[in-house]
Amino acid sequence: MSGDEAAAAGITQRELLLEMREDIRGLKAAVDAIARDQALGVERRAAMQRSADSIYARLDGHDRDLDRMAAWQNRADGALVLARWALGASLVSLVVVAMQVVAALAKTVNPSLP
């Protein structure tokens, strides 16, 4: 802008420079604020990623625990089946022994029985 144009606009070159300087300061403040927001966003994303990693690690741990528990449950189910078989065999054995005792008592009471 020439001196005549500035005079016609009613603003001096010094005033224009001061105004531009003020605009640049405002622009710098806005850029700094955006940079701070971006840095905070990066921090938030990093914190969220750490949190997600922690959750995934816990889920993996739970999956491993569930797998181990399923193995123990299978063993317990097998042991329960064996225990039922053993109980059944014990009951049959008890009945046979009781029948032998009854037969022995019947023979002592009545010796004519075979």
PDB file of C-alpha atoms in Angstrom:
ATOM      1  CA  MET A   1       0.000   0.000   0.000  1.00  0.00           C
ATOM      2  CA  SER A   2       1.403   3.409  -0.935  1.00  0.00           C
ATOM      3  CA  GLY A   3       1.350   6.390   1.364  1.00  0.00           C
ATOM      4  CA  ASP A   4      -1.561   7.984  -0.541  1.00  0.00           C
ATOM      5  CA  GLU A   5      -3.650   4.813  -0.352  1.00  0.00           C
ATOM      6  CA  ALA A   6      -2.937   4.411   3.360  1.00  0.00           C
ATOM      7  CA  ALA A   7      -3.860   8.051   3.944  1.00  0.00           C
ATOM      8  CA  ALA A   8      -7.032   7.545   1.965  1.00  0.00           C
ATOM      9  CA  ALA A   9      -7.869   4.458   4.052  1.00  0.00           C
ATOM     10  CA  GLY A  10      -7.181   6.424   7.201  1.00  0.00           C
ATOM     11  CA  ILE A  11      -4.521   4.077   8.582  1.00  0.00           C
ATOM     12  CA  THR A  12      -0.780   4.574   8.801  1.00  0.00           C
ATOM     13  CA  GLN A  13       1.803   1.973   7.945  1.00  0.00           C
ATOM     14  CA  ARG A  14       2.743   1.701  11.620  1.00  0.00           C
ATOM     15  CA  GLU A  15      -0.862   1.079  12.614  1.00  0.00           C
ATOM     16  CA  LEU A  16      -1.161  -1.492   9.847  1.00  0.00           C
ATOM     17  CA  LEU A  17       1.968  -3.304  11.066  1.00  0.00           C
ATOM     18  CA  LEU A  18       0.736  -3.230  14.659  1.00  0.00           C
ATOM     19  CA  GLU A  19      -2.609  -4.627  13.557  1.00  0.00           C
ATOM     20  CA  MET A  20      -0.911  -7.361  11.533  1.00  0.00           C
ATOM     21  CA  ARG A  21       1.326  -8.124  14.493  1.00  0.00           C
ATOM     22  CA  GLU A  22      -1.733  -8.469  16.692  1.00  0.00           C
ATOM     23  CA  ASP A  23      -3.394 -10.761  14.129  1.00  0.00           C
ATOM     24  CA  ILE A  24      -0.244 -12.902  13.974  1.00  0.00           C
ATOM     25  CA  ARG A  25      -0.211 -13.198  17.772  1.00  0.00           C
ATOM     26  CA  GLY A  26      -3.856 -14.292  17.741  1.00  0.00           C
ATOM     27  CA  LEU A  27      -3.105 -16.788  14.993  1.00  0.00           C
ATOM     28  CA  LYS A  28      -0.105 -18.109  16.936  1.00  0.00           C
ATOM     29  CA  ALA A  29      -2.279 -18.551  20.037  1.00  0.00           C
ATOM     30  CA  ALA A  30      -4.867 -20.446  17.977  1.00  0.00           C
ATOM     31  CA  VAL A  31      -2.171 -22.687  16.467  1.00  0.00           C
ATOM     32  CA  ASP A  32      -0.699 -23.319  19.925  1.00  0.00           C
ATOM     33  CA  ALA A  33      -4.148 -24.251  21.269  1.00  0.00           C
ATOM     34  CA  ILE A  34      -4.682 -26.662  18.372  1.00  0.00           C
ATOM     35  CA  ALA A  35      -1.248 -28.197  18.986  1.00  0.00           C
ATOM     36  CA  ARG A  36      -2.064 -28.663  22.698  1.00  0.00           C
ATOM     37  CA  ASP A  37      -5.404 -30.270  21.800  1.00  0.00           C
ATOM     38  CA  GLN A  38      -3.640 -32.597  19.368  1.00  0.00           C
ATOM     39  CA  ALA A  39      -1.075 -33.559  22.019  1.00  0.00           C
ATOM     40  CA  LEU A  40      -3.853 -34.262  24.520  1.00  0.00           C
ATOM     41  CA  GLY A  41      -5.638 -36.335  21.883  1.00  0.00           C
ATOM     42  CA  VAL A  42      -2.496 -38.406  21.353  1.00  0.00           C
ATOM     43  CA  GLU A  43      -2.204 -38.913  25.114  1.00  0.00           C
ATOM     44  CA  ARG A  44      -5.872 -39.932  25.359  1.00  0.00           C
ATOM     45  CA  ARG A  45      -5.491 -42.388  22.483  1.00  0.00           C
ATOM     46  CA  ALA A  46      -2.370 -43.873  24.083  1.00  0.00           C
ATOM     47  CA  ALA A  47      -4.170 -44.218  27.433  1.00  0.00           C
ATOM     48  CA  MET A  48      -7.143 -45.842  25.715  1.00  0.00           C
ATOM     49  CA  GLN A  49      -4.808 -48.254  23.896  1.00  0.00           C
ATOM     50  CA  ARG A  50      -3.123 -49.189  27.184  1.00  0.00           C
ATOM     51  CA  SER A  51      -6.536 -49.747  28.734  1.00  0.00           C
ATOM     52  CA  ALA A  52      -7.655 -51.887  25.780  1.00  0.00           C
ATOM     53  CA  ASP A  53      -4.421 -53.903  25.975  1.00  0.00           C
ATOM     54  CA  SER A  54      -5.023 -54.480  29.676  1.00  0.00           C
ATOM     55  CA  ILE A  55      -8.585 -55.627  28.998  1.00  0.00           C
ATOM     56  CA  TYR A  56      -7.422 -57.996  26.246  1.00  0.00           C
ATOM     57  CA  ALA A  57      -4.763 -59.432  28.567  1.00  0.00           C
ATOM     58  CA  ARG A  58      -7.373 -60.020  31.270  1.00  0.00           C
ATOM     59  CA  LEU A  59      -9.695 -61.670  28.768  1.00  0.00           C
ATOM     60  CA  ASP A  60      -6.894 -63.945  27.607  1.00  0.00           C
ATOM     61  CA  GLY A  61      -6.217 -64.852  31.235  1.00  0.00           C
ATOM     62  CA  HIS A  62      -9.885 -65.622  31.777  1.00  0.00           C
ATOM     63  CA  ASP A  63      -9.927 -67.808  28.668  1.00  0.00           C
ATOM     64  CA  ARG A  64      -6.929 -69.771  29.948  1.00  0.00           C
ATOM     65  CA  ASP A  65      -8.598 -70.153  33.344  1.00  0.00           C
ATOM     66  CA  LEU A  66     -11.789 -71.385  31.710  1.00  0.00           C
ATOM     67  CA  ASP A  67      -9.832 -73.924  29.670  1.00  0.00           C
ATOM     68  CA  ARG A  68      -8.146 -75.237  32.828  1.00  0.00           C
ATOM     69  CA  MET A  69     -11.478 -75.360  34.636  1.00  0.00           C
ATOM     70  CA  ALA A  70     -13.026 -77.311  31.736  1.00  0.00           C
ATOM     71  CA  ALA A  71     -10.206 -79.856  31.975  1.00  0.00           C
ATOM     72  CA  TRP A  72     -10.781 -80.226  35.714  1.00  0.00           C
ATOM     73  CA  GLN A  73     -14.514 -80.525  35.133  1.00  0.00           C
ATOM     74  CA  ASN A  74     -13.922 -83.351  32.649  1.00  0.00           C
ATOM     75  CA  ARG A  75     -11.739 -85.118  35.200  1.00  0.00           C
ATOM     76  CA  ALA A  76     -14.345 -84.606  37.902  1.00  0.00           C
ATOM     77  CA  ASP A  77     -17.076 -85.976  35.628  1.00  0.00           C
ATOM     78  CA  GLY A  78     -14.963 -89.075  34.959  1.00  0.00           C
ATOM     79  CA  ALA A  79     -14.293 -89.513  38.666  1.00  0.00           C
ATOM     80  CA  LEU A  80     -18.001 -89.212  39.394  1.00  0.00           C
ATOM     81  CA  VAL A  81     -18.804 -91.958  36.862  1.00  0.00           C
ATOM     82  CA  LEU A  82     -16.193 -94.202  38.470  1.00  0.00           C
ATOM     83  CA  ALA A  83     -17.587 -93.444  41.922  1.00  0.00           C
ATOM     84  CA  ARG A  84     -21.088 -94.428  40.771  1.00  0.00           C
ATOM     85  CA  TRP A  85     -19.773 -97.692  39.352  1.00  0.00           C
ATOM     86  CA  ALA A  86     -17.923 -98.360  42.611  1.00  0.00           C
ATOM     87  CA  LEU A  87     -21.044 -97.609  44.642  1.00  0.00           C
ATOM     88  CA  GLY A  88     -23.095 -99.960  42.467  1.00  0.00           C
ATOM     89  CA  ALA A  89     -20.489-102.719  42.856  1.00  0.00           C
ATOM     90  CA  SER A  90     -20.389-102.149  46.607  1.00  0.00           C
ATOM     91  CA  LEU A  91     -24.175-102.397  46.851  1.00  0.00           C
ATOM     92  CA  VAL A  92     -24.203-105.639  44.830  1.00  0.00           C
ATOM     93  CA  SER A  93     -21.420-106.985  47.036  1.00  0.00           C
ATOM     94  CA  LEU A  94     -23.365-105.984  50.147  1.00  0.00           C
ATOM     95  CA  VAL A  95     -26.471-107.774  48.895  1.00  0.00           C
ATOM     96  CA  VAL A  96     -24.458-110.939  48.142  1.00  0.00           C
ATOM     97  CA  VAL A  97     -22.823-110.871  51.581  1.00  0.00           C
ATOM     98  CA  ALA A  98     -26.207-110.317  53.217  1.00  0.00           C
ATOM     99  CA  MET A  99     -27.623-113.285  51.283  1.00  0.00           C
ATOM    100  CA  GLN A 100     -24.686-115.442  52.436  1.00  0.00           C
ATOM    101  CA  VAL A 101     -25.256-114.372  56.044  1.00  0.00           C
ATOM    102  CA  VAL A 102     -28.975-115.129  55.756  1.00  0.00           C
ATOM    103  CA  ALA A 103     -28.190-118.534  54.194  1.00  0.00           C
ATOM    104  CA  ALA A 104     -25.680-119.317  56.950  1.00  0.00           C
ATOM    105  CA  LEU A 105     -28.181-118.282  59.628  1.00  0.00           C
ATOM    106  CA  ALA A 106     -30.925-120.301  57.980  1.00  0.00           C
ATOM    107  CA  LYS A 107     -28.607-123.339  57.903  1.00  0.00           C
ATOM    108  CA  THR A 108     -27.762-122.966  61.582  1.00  0.00           C
ATOM    109  CA  VAL A 109     -31.408-122.538  62.497  1.00  0.00           C
ATOM    110  CA  ASN A 110     -32.603-125.386  60.285  1.00  0.00           C
ATOM    111  CA  PRO A 111     -29.761-127.858  59.593  1.00  0.00           C
ATOM    112  CA  SER A 112     -31.884-129.853  57.152  1.00  0.00           C
ATOM    113  CA  LEU A 113     -31.624-127.091  54.527  1.00  0.00           C
ATOM    114  CA  PRO A 114     -29.139-127.701  51.725  1.00  0.00           C
TER     115      PRO A 114
END
